[in-house]
mmCIF file of C-alpha atoms in Angstrom:
data_model
loop_
_atom_site.group_PDB
_atom_site.id
_atom_site.type_symbol
_atom_site.label_atom_id
_atom_site.label_comp_id
_atom_site.label_asym_id
_atom_site.label_seq_id
_atom_site.Cartn_x
_atom_site.Cartn_y
_atom_site.Cartn_z
ATOM 1 C CA MET L 1 45.000 60.518 61.754
ATOM 2 C CA LYS L 2 41.948 58.566 62.876
ATOM 3 C CA LYS L 3 42.758 55.114 64.175
ATOM 4 C CA ARG L 4 41.032 52.216 62.393
ATOM 5 C CA ARG L 5 38.982 49.938 64.628
ATOM 6 C CA LEU L 6 40.037 46.293 64.385
ATOM 7 C CA ARG L 7 37.601 43.722 63.208
ATOM 8 C CA LYS L 8 36.957 40.712 65.436
ATOM 9 C CA THR L 9 39.169 38.421 63.377
ATOM 10 C CA GLU L 10 41.916 41.041 63.395
ATOM 11 C CA HIS L 11 41.744 41.206 67.210
ATOM 12 C CA PHE L 12 42.327 37.449 67.236
ATOM 13 C CA ARG L 13 45.321 37.741 64.916
ATOM 14 C CA PHE L 14 46.698 40.704 66.847
ATOM 15 C CA ALA L 15 46.520 38.845 70.127
ATOM 16 C CA GLY L 16 48.305 35.961 68.486
ATOM 17 C CA ARG L 17 51.187 38.202 67.450
ATOM 18 C CA ILE L 18 51.507 39.604 71.012
ATOM 19 C CA GLU L 19 51.506 36.093 72.478
ATOM 20 C CA SER L 20 54.065 34.821 69.952
ATOM 21 C CA GLY L 21 56.394 37.810 70.579
ATOM 22 C CA ALA L 22 56.190 37.427 74.345
ATOM 23 C CA ALA L 23 56.983 33.753 74.044
ATOM 24 C CA ALA L 24 60.051 34.500 71.919
ATOM 25 C CA ARG L 25 61.360 37.075 74.418
ATOM 26 C CA ALA L 26 60.826 34.653 77.275
ATOM 27 C CA LEU L 27 62.870 32.020 75.471
ATOM 28 C CA GLN L 28 65.616 34.546 74.722
ATOM 29 C CA ASN L 29 65.788 35.681 78.379
ATOM 30 C CA ALA L 30 65.775 32.122 79.575
ATOM 31 C CA SER L 31 68.739 31.369 77.332
ATOM 32 C CA GLY L 32 70.708 34.310 78.750
ATOM 33 C CA ILE L 33 69.929 33.330 82.288
ATOM 34 C CA GLY L 34 71.091 29.814 81.545
ATOM 35 C CA GLU L 35 74.492 31.145 80.419
ATOM 36 C CA ARG L 36 75.022 32.829 83.848
ATOM 37 C CA LYS L 37 73.737 29.989 85.987
ATOM 38 C CA LEU L 38 77.289 28.919 87.109
ATOM 39 C CA GLN L 39 78.230 32.245 88.767
ATOM 40 C CA THR L 40 77.216 31.377 92.347
ATOM 41 C CA ARG L 41 75.248 28.647 94.027
ATOM 42 C CA PHE L 42 72.550 31.151 95.017
ATOM 43 C CA GLY L 43 72.692 32.649 91.565
ATOM 44 C CA VAL L 44 72.089 29.276 89.993
ATOM 45 C CA ARG L 45 69.017 28.824 92.153
ATOM 46 C CA ARG L 46 67.753 32.271 91.267
ATOM 47 C CA CYS L 47 68.432 31.690 87.573
ATOM 48 C CA SER L 48 66.779 28.264 87.658
ATOM 49 C CA ALA L 49 63.690 29.804 89.166
ATOM 50 C CA ALA L 50 63.667 32.459 86.467
ATOM 51 C CA PHE L 51 64.100 29.777 83.792
ATOM 52 C CA SER L 52 61.168 27.808 85.230
ATOM 53 C CA LEU L 53 59.047 30.941 85.220
ATOM 54 C CA ALA L 54 59.955 31.591 81.598
ATOM 55 C CA MET L 55 58.965 28.051 80.584
ATOM 56 C CA ILE L 56 55.633 28.440 82.346
ATOM 57 C CA LEU L 57 54.981 31.596 80.340
ATOM 58 C CA VAL L 58 55.873 29.764 77.139
ATOM 59 C CA ASN L 59 53.400 27.015 77.950
ATOM 60 C CA ILE L 60 50.658 29.505 78.752
ATOM 61 C CA PHE L 61 51.147 31.361 75.493
ATOM 62 C CA THR L 62 51.328 28.116 73.528
ATOM 63 C CA VAL L 63 48.092 26.816 75.030
ATOM 64 C CA SER L 64 46.417 30.165 74.381
ATOM 65 C CA ALA L 65 47.493 30.058 70.747
ATOM 66 C CA GLN L 66 46.195 26.485 70.359
ATOM 67 C CA GLN L 67 42.824 27.534 71.700
ATOM 68 C CA ASN L 68 42.586 30.157 68.939
ATOM 69 C CA SER L 69 41.196 28.230 65.962
ATOM 70 C CA GLU L 70 42.469 30.817 63.464
ATOM 71 C CA ILE L 71 46.063 30.470 64.672
ATOM 72 C CA ALA L 72 46.313 26.743 65.322
ATOM 73 C CA PRO L 73 43.273 24.836 64.004
ATOM 74 C CA ARG L 74 42.886 21.343 65.403
ATOM 75 C CA ALA L 75 41.067 18.510 63.606
ATOM 76 C CA ILE L 76 38.428 16.759 65.732
ATOM 77 C CA PRO L 77 37.714 13.200 64.616
ATOM 78 C CA VAL L 78 34.003 12.586 63.911
ATOM 79 C CA THR L 79 32.529 9.125 63.827
ATOM 80 C CA PRO L 80 30.119 8.919 60.861
ATOM 81 C CA ARG L 81 26.538 8.152 61.817
ATOM 82 C CA ALA L 82 24.301 5.758 59.974
ATOM 83 C CA PRO L 83 21.389 7.617 58.335
ATOM 84 C CA ALA L 84 18.272 7.701 60.504
ATOM 85 C CA ALA L 85 15.606 5.246 59.424
ATOM 86 C CA ALA L 86 12.461 6.751 57.953
ATOM 87 C CA GLY L 87 9.140 5.994 59.641
ATOM 88 C CA PRO L 88 6.412 4.049 57.814
ATOM 89 C CA ASN L 89 4.211 7.106 57.326
ATOM 90 C CA ASP L 90 7.024 9.047 55.657
ATOM 91 C CA ILE L 91 7.759 6.002 53.486
ATOM 92 C CA ALA L 92 4.087 5.694 52.504
ATOM 93 C CA ARG L 93 3.916 9.357 51.506
ATOM 94 C CA PHE L 94 7.195 9.105 49.605
ATOM 95 C CA LEU L 95 6.005 6.057 47.637
ATOM 96 C CA ALA L 96 2.672 7.764 46.971
ATOM 97 C CA GLY L 97 4.477 10.756 45.476
ATOM 98 C CA MET L 98 3.371 13.052 48.287
ATOM 99 C CA PRO L 99 5.496 15.577 50.230
ATOM 100 C CA VAL L 100 7.314 14.419 53.360
ATOM 101 C CA PRO L 101 8.296 16.612 56.336
ATOM 102 C CA GLY L 102 11.393 18.749 55.816
ATOM 103 C CA ASN L 103 13.239 16.939 58.630
ATOM 104 C CA SER L 104 12.460 13.472 57.247
ATOM 105 C CA PRO L 105 15.456 11.337 56.180
ATOM 106 C CA LEU L 106 13.610 10.969 52.877
ATOM 107 C CA ALA L 107 13.378 14.724 52.197
ATOM 108 C CA PRO L 108 16.655 14.854 50.184
ATOM 109 C CA LEU L 109 15.381 12.063 47.910
ATOM 110 C CA THR L 110 12.378 14.175 46.928
ATOM 111 C CA ARG L 111 14.795 16.395 45.019
ATOM 112 C CA ASP L 112 15.747 13.459 42.816
ATOM 113 C CA PRO L 113 14.274 13.878 39.303
ATOM 114 C CA ALA L 114 13.150 10.242 39.414
ATOM 115 C CA TRP L 115 10.959 10.890 42.466
ATOM 116 C CA GLN L 116 9.643 14.147 41.037
ATOM 117 C CA ALA L 117 8.576 12.338 37.841
ATOM 118 C CA HIS L 118 6.995 9.611 39.972
ATOM 119 C CA SER L 119 5.139 12.220 42.027
ATOM 120 C CA ALA L 120 3.804 13.898 38.902
ATOM 121 C CA PHE L 121 2.670 10.523 37.510
ATOM 122 C CA PHE L 122 0.702 9.556 40.626
ATOM 123 C CA GLU L 123 -0.731 13.046 41.027
ATOM 124 C CA SER L 124 -2.076 12.857 37.483
ATOM 125 C CA GLU L 125 -3.345 9.269 37.775
ATOM 126 C CA PHE L 126 -5.109 9.726 41.105
ATOM 127 C CA THR L 127 -6.679 12.985 39.932
ATOM 128 C CA LYS L 128 -8.098 11.217 36.876
ATOM 129 C CA LEU L 129 -9.219 8.279 39.053
ATOM 130 C CA TYR L 130 -11.100 10.602 41.364
ATOM 131 C CA GLN L 131 -12.810 12.483 38.538
ATOM 132 C CA ARG L 132 -13.666 9.404 36.499
ATOM 133 C CA GLN L 133 -14.533 6.995 39.282
ATOM 134 C CA LEU L 134 -14.371 7.879 42.949
ATOM 135 C CA GLN L 135 -16.412 11.077 43.111
ATOM 136 C CA LYS L 136 -19.207 9.271 41.236
ATOM 137 C CA LEU L 137 -18.937 6.324 43.615
ATOM 138 C CA HIS L 138 -19.244 8.679 46.592
ATOM 139 C CA ALA L 139 -22.349 10.319 45.121
ATOM 140 C CA TRP L 140 -23.881 6.903 44.424
ATOM 141 C CA ILE L 141 -23.236 5.780 48.003
ATOM 142 C CA ALA L 142 -24.835 8.931 49.408
ATOM 143 C CA THR L 143 -27.970 8.317 47.319
ATOM 144 C CA ASN L 144 -28.318 4.539 47.335
ATOM 145 C CA LEU L 145 -26.286 3.073 50.165
ATOM 146 C CA PRO L 146 -25.598 5.627 52.922
ATOM 147 C CA GLU L 147 -25.732 2.900 55.572
ATOM 148 C CA VAL L 148 -22.316 1.540 54.504
ATOM 149 C CA THR L 149 -20.679 4.678 55.873
ATOM 150 C CA GLN L 150 -21.823 3.803 59.411
ATOM 151 C CA PRO L 151 -19.276 2.264 61.808
ATOM 152 C CA THR L 152 -18.814 -1.489 61.462
ATOM 153 C CA PRO L 153 -16.524 -3.691 63.556
ATOM 154 C CA VAL L 154 -14.867 -5.437 60.612
ATOM 155 C CA ALA L 155 -14.850 -5.422 56.823
ATOM 156 C CA PHE L 156 -13.714 -8.678 55.189
ATOM 157 C CA TYR L 157 -12.279 -8.502 51.676
ATOM 158 C CA MET L 158 -11.412 -12.023 50.547
ATOM 159 C CA PHE L 159 -9.361 -12.519 47.344
ATOM 160 C CA SER L 160 -8.442 -8.833 47.595
ATOM 161 C CA GLY L 161 -4.734 -8.774 46.903
ATOM 162 C CA PRO L 162 -3.506 -5.233 47.668
ATOM 163 C CA ASP L 163 -6.779 -3.515 46.644
ATOM 164 C CA PHE L 164 -7.381 -1.511 49.814
ATOM 165 C CA LEU L 165 -8.680 1.425 47.768
ATOM 166 C CA TYR L 166 -12.221 0.196 47.103
ATOM 167 C CA VAL L 167 -13.016 -1.467 50.422
ATOM 168 C CA ASP L 168 -11.986 1.782 52.108
ATOM 169 C CA GLN L 169 -14.263 3.792 49.806
ATOM 170 C CA LEU L 170 -17.288 1.569 50.421
ATOM 171 C CA PHE L 171 -16.759 0.916 54.140
ATOM 172 C CA PRO L 172 -14.854 3.992 55.325
ATOM 173 C CA ASN L 173 -15.622 3.527 59.010
ATOM 174 C CA ALA L 174 -14.715 -0.088 59.663
ATOM 175 C CA SER L 175 -12.618 -0.558 62.788
ATOM 176 C CA VAL L 176 -10.695 -3.441 61.209
ATOM 177 C CA TYR L 177 -10.098 -4.431 57.586
ATOM 178 C CA VAL L 178 -8.996 -7.958 56.682
ATOM 179 C CA LEU L 179 -7.473 -8.455 53.230
ATOM 180 C CA CYS L 180 -5.839 -11.566 51.847
ATOM 181 C CA GLY L 181 -4.363 -13.073 48.711
ATOM 182 C CA LYS L 182 -1.648 -15.341 47.413
ATOM 183 C CA GLU L 183 0.603 -12.375 46.693
ATOM 184 C CA SER L 184 3.429 -12.044 49.218
ATOM 185 C CA MET L 185 3.873 -8.949 51.368
ATOM 186 C CA GLY L 186 7.494 -8.432 50.378
ATOM 187 C CA PRO L 187 10.077 -6.835 52.691
ATOM 188 C CA PRO L 188 9.448 -3.507 54.433
ATOM 189 C CA PRO L 189 10.059 -0.862 51.754
ATOM 190 C CA ASP L 190 13.091 1.326 52.473
ATOM 191 C CA PRO L 191 13.761 4.005 49.826
ATOM 192 C CA LEU L 192 17.080 4.878 51.486
ATOM 193 C CA ARG L 193 18.452 1.487 50.459
ATOM 194 C CA ILE L 194 17.215 1.409 46.880
ATOM 195 C CA PRO L 195 20.176 1.540 44.470
ATOM 196 C CA ASN L 196 18.044 2.235 41.397
ATOM 197 C CA LEU L 197 15.311 4.582 42.561
ATOM 198 C CA SER L 198 13.996 5.312 39.079
ATOM 199 C CA GLY L 199 13.611 1.623 38.240
ATOM 200 C CA ALA L 200 11.958 0.759 41.549
ATOM 201 C CA LEU L 201 9.433 3.599 41.385
ATOM 202 C CA GLY L 202 8.671 2.783 37.755
ATOM 203 C CA ASN L 203 7.984 -0.810 38.741
ATOM 204 C CA LEU L 204 5.569 0.352 41.441
ATOM 205 C CA GLU L 205 3.743 2.469 38.864
ATOM 206 C CA ASN L 206 3.475 -0.499 36.502
ATOM 207 C CA ALA L 207 2.159 -2.778 39.242
ATOM 208 C CA MET L 208 -0.616 -0.280 40.014
ATOM 209 C CA ARG L 209 -1.398 0.897 36.510
ATOM 210 C CA SER L 210 -4.232 -1.540 35.741
ATOM 211 C CA SER L 211 -5.939 -0.841 39.067
ATOM 212 C CA LEU L 212 -5.792 2.916 38.500
ATOM 213 C CA ASN L 213 -6.982 2.711 34.887
ATOM 214 C CA THR L 214 -9.661 0.014 35.375
ATOM 215 C CA THR L 215 -10.848 -1.126 38.801
ATOM 216 C CA TYR L 216 -8.818 -4.271 39.411
ATOM 217 C CA PHE L 217 -5.319 -5.711 39.422
ATOM 218 C CA ILE L 218 -4.323 -8.048 36.611
ATOM 219 C CA THR L 219 -2.972 -11.102 38.423
ATOM 220 C CA LYS L 220 -0.501 -12.231 35.770
ATOM 221 C CA ASN L 221 0.994 -8.735 35.599
ATOM 222 C CA MET L 222 1.271 -8.541 39.367
ATOM 223 C CA LYS L 223 3.276 -11.774 39.472
ATOM 224 C CA VAL L 224 5.927 -10.079 37.349
ATOM 225 C CA ASP L 225 5.780 -6.506 38.597
ATOM 226 C CA LEU L 226 5.606 -7.299 42.307
ATOM 227 C CA GLN L 227 8.737 -9.458 42.114
ATOM 228 C CA GLN L 228 10.912 -6.922 40.284
ATOM 229 C CA GLN L 229 13.365 -4.376 41.641
ATOM 230 C CA THR L 230 13.550 -3.677 45.366
ATOM 231 C CA LEU L 231 9.969 -2.489 45.905
ATOM 232 C CA ASN L 232 8.321 -5.876 45.724
ATOM 233 C CA GLY L 233 5.272 -7.474 47.286
ATOM 234 C CA VAL L 234 1.928 -5.891 48.101
ATOM 235 C CA LEU L 235 3.156 -3.720 50.990
ATOM 236 C CA PRO L 236 4.307 -0.745 48.859
ATOM 237 C CA ILE L 237 0.904 -0.712 47.116
ATOM 238 C CA LEU L 238 -0.956 -0.804 50.424
ATOM 239 C CA TYR L 239 1.212 2.095 51.610
ATOM 240 C CA VAL L 240 0.324 4.132 48.522
ATOM 241 C CA PHE L 241 -3.418 3.574 48.928
ATOM 242 C CA ILE L 242 -3.277 4.437 52.636
ATOM 243 C CA ALA L 243 -1.362 7.677 52.041
ATOM 244 C CA ARG L 244 -3.500 8.696 49.066
ATOM 245 C CA GLY L 245 -6.576 7.930 51.177
ATOM 246 C CA ASP L 246 -5.535 10.778 53.513
ATOM 247 C CA LYS L 247 -4.446 8.575 56.398
ATOM 248 C CA SER L 248 -1.395 8.619 58.642
ATOM 249 C CA ILE L 249 0.285 5.344 59.563
ATOM 250 C CA THR L 250 1.055 5.096 63.277
ATOM 251 C CA ASN L 251 2.415 1.549 63.566
ATOM 252 C CA VAL L 252 3.359 -1.403 61.357
ATOM 253 C CA ALA L 253 3.866 -4.901 62.784
ATOM 254 C CA PHE L 254 4.897 -8.047 60.919
ATOM 255 C CA GLY L 255 3.879 -11.450 62.114
ATOM 256 C CA SER L 256 2.116 -14.696 61.417
ATOM 257 C CA LEU L 257 -1.017 -16.522 62.483
ATOM 258 C CA ASN L 258 -0.623 -19.606 64.599
ATOM 259 C CA SER L 259 -2.937 -22.596 64.273
ATOM 260 C CA ASN L 260 -5.356 -21.036 66.785
ATOM 261 C CA GLY L 261 -5.702 -17.826 64.785
ATOM 262 C CA ALA L 262 -3.630 -15.572 67.037
ATOM 263 C CA PHE L 263 -1.434 -12.946 65.389
ATOM 264 C CA GLU L 264 2.121 -13.345 66.649
ATOM 265 C CA GLU L 265 4.559 -10.532 65.927
ATOM 266 C CA PHE L 266 8.119 -11.097 64.754
ATOM 267 C CA ALA L 267 10.963 -9.039 63.323
ATOM 268 C CA PRO L 268 10.491 -8.040 59.669
ATOM 269 C CA ALA L 269 13.599 -9.962 58.537
ATOM 270 C CA LYS L 270 12.492 -13.162 60.256
ATOM 271 C CA LYS L 271 10.495 -15.757 58.406
ATOM 272 C CA GLY L 272 8.105 -17.832 60.423
ATOM 273 C CA GLY L 273 4.614 -19.269 60.524
ATOM 274 C CA SER L 274 2.502 -20.697 57.738
ATOM 275 C CA THR L 275 0.305 -17.589 57.358
ATOM 276 C CA PRO L 276 2.514 -14.486 57.255
ATOM 277 C CA GLY L 277 0.833 -11.123 57.572
ATOM 278 C CA VAL L 278 1.157 -7.473 58.424
ATOM 279 C CA ARG L 279 -0.855 -5.256 60.739
ATOM 280 C CA ILE L 280 -0.987 -1.566 59.827
ATOM 281 C CA ARG L 281 -2.496 0.865 62.301
ATOM 282 C CA TYR L 282 -3.353 4.325 61.051
ATOM 283 C CA THR L 283 -5.409 7.421 61.748
ATOM 284 C CA ASP L 284 -7.928 8.758 59.251
ATOM 285 C CA ASN L 285 -7.004 12.413 58.894
ATOM 286 C CA GLN L 286 -10.580 13.485 58.135
ATOM 287 C CA SER L 287 -12.455 11.699 60.923
ATOM 288 C CA GLY L 288 -9.603 11.262 63.396
ATOM 289 C CA ASN L 289 -10.588 7.604 63.800
ATOM 290 C CA SER L 290 -7.943 5.003 64.595
ATOM 291 C CA GLN L 291 -8.281 1.999 62.281
ATOM 292 C CA THR L 292 -6.413 -1.235 61.557
ATOM 293 C CA LEU L 293 -5.645 -3.041 58.318
ATOM 294 C CA TYR L 294 -4.475 -6.663 58.167
ATOM 295 C CA TYR L 295 -3.123 -8.346 55.082
ATOM 296 C CA PHE L 296 -2.312 -12.071 54.995
ATOM 297 C CA THR L 297 -0.637 -14.187 52.361
ATOM 298 C CA THR L 298 -2.707 -17.335 52.378
ATOM 299 C CA ASP L 299 -4.594 -19.912 50.334
ATOM 300 C CA ILE L 300 -8.325 -19.802 51.130
ATOM 301 C CA SER L 301 -9.351 -22.727 48.988
ATOM 302 C CA ASP L 302 -10.874 -25.641 50.921
ATOM 303 C CA GLY L 303 -7.538 -27.449 50.827
ATOM 304 C CA GLY L 304 -5.615 -24.379 51.889
ATOM 305 C CA ILE L 305 -7.891 -23.694 54.857
ATOM 306 C CA LYS L 306 -7.678 -27.322 55.930
ATOM 307 C CA SER L 307 -3.882 -27.330 55.920
ATOM 308 C CA THR L 308 -3.522 -23.860 57.524
ATOM 309 C CA PRO L 309 -6.662 -23.168 59.581
ATOM 310 C CA GLY L 310 -5.238 -20.129 61.398
ATOM 311 C CA PHE L 311 -6.598 -17.534 58.962
ATOM 312 C CA LEU L 312 -10.243 -18.561 59.235
ATOM 313 C CA LYS L 313 -9.948 -18.831 63.022
ATOM 314 C CA PHE L 314 -8.508 -15.326 63.108
ATOM 315 C CA CYS L 315 -11.471 -14.030 61.088
ATOM 316 C CA GLN L 316 -13.960 -15.866 63.311
ATOM 317 C CA ARG L 317 -12.533 -14.070 66.333
ATOM 318 C CA LEU L 318 -13.506 -10.737 64.766
ATOM 319 C CA GLY L 319 -17.209 -11.600 64.780
ATOM 320 C CA ILE L 320 -19.919 -10.427 62.389
ATOM 321 C CA GLY L 321 -19.281 -7.540 60.028
ATOM 322 C CA SER L 322 -19.475 -6.524 56.362
ATOM 323 C CA SER L 323 -17.959 -8.226 53.333
ATOM 324 C CA PHE L 324 -16.724 -6.895 50.026
ATOM 325 C CA LEU L 325 -16.058 -8.967 46.890
ATOM 326 C CA LYS L 326 -14.798 -7.658 43.558
ATOM 327 C CA SER L 327 -13.024 -9.248 40.598
ATOM 328 C CA SER L 328 -12.619 -12.505 42.532
ATOM 329 C CA SER L 329 -12.202 -14.738 39.452
ATOM 330 C CA TYR L 330 -15.551 -16.465 40.120
ATOM 331 C CA LEU L 331 -13.697 -18.791 42.497
ATOM 332 C CA MET L 332 -16.686 -19.281 44.794
ATOM 333 C CA PHE L 333 -18.575 -20.750 41.842
ATOM 334 C CA GLU L 334 -16.200 -23.712 42.186
ATOM 335 C CA GLN L 335 -16.597 -26.600 44.603
ATOM 336 C CA GLY L 336 -13.119 -26.055 45.992
ATOM 337 C CA PHE L 337 -14.111 -22.823 47.772
ATOM 338 C CA THR L 338 -17.142 -23.919 49.780
ATOM 339 C CA THR L 339 -15.620 -23.174 53.197
ATOM 340 C CA ILE L 340 -14.779 -19.530 52.537
ATOM 341 C CA ARG L 341 -18.104 -18.957 50.768
ATOM 342 C CA ASN L 342 -19.999 -20.293 53.786
ATOM 343 C CA PHE L 343 -17.871 -18.212 56.151
ATOM 344 C CA ILE L 344 -18.758 -15.002 54.318
ATOM 345 C CA LEU L 345 -22.462 -15.844 54.322
ATOM 346 C CA ASP L 346 -22.384 -16.719 58.038
ATOM 347 C CA HIS L 347 -20.277 -13.761 59.231
ATOM 348 C CA SER L 348 -21.713 -10.872 57.222
ATOM 349 C CA ASN L 349 -24.696 -8.617 57.770
ATOM 350 C CA ARG L 350 -24.075 -6.918 54.442
ATOM 351 C CA ILE L 351 -22.244 -8.064 51.304
ATOM 352 C CA VAL L 352 -21.328 -5.698 48.476
ATOM 353 C CA GLN L 353 -20.080 -7.476 45.357
ATOM 354 C CA ASP L 354 -20.085 -7.763 41.588
ATOM 355 C CA ASP L 355 -21.324 -10.915 39.846
ATOM 356 C CA SER L 356 -17.930 -12.632 40.303
ATOM 357 C CA GLY L 357 -18.500 -13.010 44.060
ATOM 358 C CA ILE L 358 -21.010 -15.395 45.616
ATOM 359 C CA PRO L 359 -23.427 -16.955 43.070
ATOM 360 C CA LEU L 360 -27.047 -15.899 43.306
ATOM 361 C CA ALA L 361 -28.111 -19.459 44.117
ATOM 362 C CA TYR L 362 -26.434 -19.335 47.555
ATOM 363 C CA PHE L 363 -28.420 -16.324 48.796
ATOM 364 C CA ASP L 364 -31.411 -17.826 50.612
ATOM 365 C CA PRO L 365 -34.404 -15.503 49.967
ATOM 366 C CA ASN L 366 -35.572 -16.198 53.519
ATOM 367 C CA LYS L 367 -32.352 -14.733 54.918
ATOM 368 C CA TRP L 368 -31.258 -12.106 52.411
ATOM 369 C CA ASN L 369 -32.632 -9.076 50.606
ATOM 370 C CA LEU L 370 -30.929 -8.333 47.289
ATOM 371 C CA ARG L 371 -30.605 -4.956 45.590
ATOM 372 C CA LEU L 372 -29.247 -4.802 42.051
ATOM 373 C CA PHE L 373 -27.620 -1.890 40.238
ATOM 374 C CA GLY L 374 -26.434 -1.437 36.678
ATOM 375 C CA VAL L 375 -26.716 -4.111 33.985
ATOM 376 C CA TYR L 376 -25.753 -7.771 33.729
ATOM 377 C CA LEU L 377 -24.108 -8.809 30.472
ATOM 378 C CA GLY L 378 -22.658 -12.008 31.874
ATOM 379 C CA PRO L 379 -18.994 -12.659 32.739
ATOM 380 C CA ILE L 380 -16.165 -11.521 30.507
ATOM 381 C CA ASP L 381 -14.991 -14.171 28.023
ATOM 382 C CA LEU L 382 -12.329 -15.572 30.345
ATOM 383 C CA PHE L 383 -15.067 -16.679 32.785
ATOM 384 C CA LYS L 384 -18.021 -17.123 30.428
ATOM 385 C CA GLN L 385 -18.773 -20.575 31.880
ATOM 386 C CA HIS L 386 -20.123 -18.862 34.999
ATOM 387 C CA TYR L 387 -23.050 -17.120 33.325
ATOM 388 C CA GLN L 388 -26.145 -16.954 35.599
ATOM 389 C CA PRO L 389 -29.480 -17.048 33.714
ATOM 390 C CA ARG L 390 -31.513 -16.367 36.856
ATOM 391 C CA LEU L 391 -29.446 -13.253 37.619
ATOM 392 C CA GLN L 392 -30.040 -12.075 34.069
ATOM 393 C CA GLU L 393 -33.803 -12.326 34.630
ATOM 394 C CA LEU L 394 -33.623 -10.222 37.785
ATOM 395 C CA PHE L 395 -31.573 -7.505 36.096
ATOM 396 C CA ARG L 396 -34.052 -7.302 33.239
ATOM 397 C CA GLN L 397 -36.710 -6.181 35.686
ATOM 398 C CA GLY L 398 -35.048 -2.775 35.760
ATOM 399 C CA ASN L 399 -32.534 -1.401 38.230
ATOM 400 C CA PRO L 400 -30.919 1.943 39.045
ATOM 401 C CA PRO L 401 -27.976 2.568 36.692
ATOM 402 C CA LEU L 402 -24.317 2.950 37.601
ATOM 403 C CA ASP L 403 -22.185 5.805 36.331
ATOM 404 C CA PHE L 404 -18.867 4.274 37.432
ATOM 405 C CA GLY L 405 -17.066 1.079 36.502
ATOM 406 C CA PHE L 406 -16.935 -1.824 38.928
ATOM 407 C CA GLY L 407 -15.083 -5.130 38.819
ATOM 408 C CA TYR L 408 -14.183 -6.711 35.500
ATOM 409 C CA ARG L 409 -16.736 -4.511 33.763
ATOM 410 C CA TRP L 410 -14.780 -1.301 34.236
ATOM 411 C CA ASN L 411 -16.859 0.452 31.566
ATOM 412 C CA TYR L 412 -19.723 1.909 33.582
ATOM 413 C CA LYS L 413 -22.218 1.126 30.809
ATOM 414 C CA GLU L 414 -21.566 -2.598 31.337
ATOM 415 C CA ALA L 415 -21.018 -2.717 35.110
ATOM 416 C CA ASN L 416 -23.130 -4.359 37.790
ATOM 417 C CA LEU L 417 -23.208 -4.174 41.555
ATOM 418 C CA ILE L 418 -25.110 -6.390 44.009
ATOM 419 C CA VAL L 419 -25.927 -5.508 47.606
ATOM 420 C CA ALA L 420 -27.088 -8.357 49.869
ATOM 421 C CA GLU L 421 -28.498 -7.419 53.285
ATOM 422 C CA ARG L 422 -29.377 -9.882 55.992
ATOM 423 C CA LYS L 423 -33.057 -9.852 56.993
#
């Protein structure tokens, strides 16, 4: 009869049986020896030595059996580890509905149906945005304003809120972007700590819906949406626009501006300073350029600047650059915003805006060349008091049309765009 070869696990079991049998025989022999240990003094010594030897063999076999996990498994206590924190770039991609690396702590959450629905929503909305708006904007820039794609040290976007999307499209090669608004940053978003992922992601979608469907955020809606759930503030929206803009975040720092305009870092959980802000450093994946985005929660009315001068001093340190103004509620038509209006005029070589930005009357013809695009129908009803008759006359002289919406006039047939270039 042919002998069957033992499998590896059977070898282990077989060895265990040999060791167990040997141990039993050793114990039995030791017992017999112990019964004869009183025969002679020398015999007792010899028997004691034999007993000791038997006990040593028992110990050896016992240890050997314990080392065999199939015979005597031993539980090893494991201290549970806290989940690794996700990096800001992974978080940005997750919030934007984009894939994250397979080894990211957020990867398991992408299997959640709530995230998959969120991803499908943003994929659809950004695809429609590109087809309806952005690809036409890019073609218009290439034809009418190619100079804005050249490197510039800084792009200022006052009254921006979280609208990084459009300043990035119009000034893609700025070294530094400065955005500001009254909307708070909110805490650093952490999807791993969100108890109701579906509700939080839905809130983010609602906060961004008007911007994706028109070209601007509705302030009253933002005040509600940005305060709900656990994804609150402008930071999650900035993350989405950065990730969807094909950029990789390399560093995020929270801080505040002191009275001299210096950005002082502090821990995210700490509150401090009168002008809180965030600095986001990232790499543009297309160009490879390293760029920096700042957002500050601040009041840039005359009274606000007077009480907290750090923001304007910070901007002055950055020198002369480009400015972008869109859907700014016609605030610089009011007397209470003279300081910021003068700053933009003094620190910009180029200003791209709609009619809600700086009024025509403040562009000195001896200092500025104006180029007009689209049509001017006057402000929407909410701001109809800021109609500019002189601007209407200039638009009637005929200007190149726009085929994309811009500002409050998100219907391209009603939109206007003004480019002011310093002489």
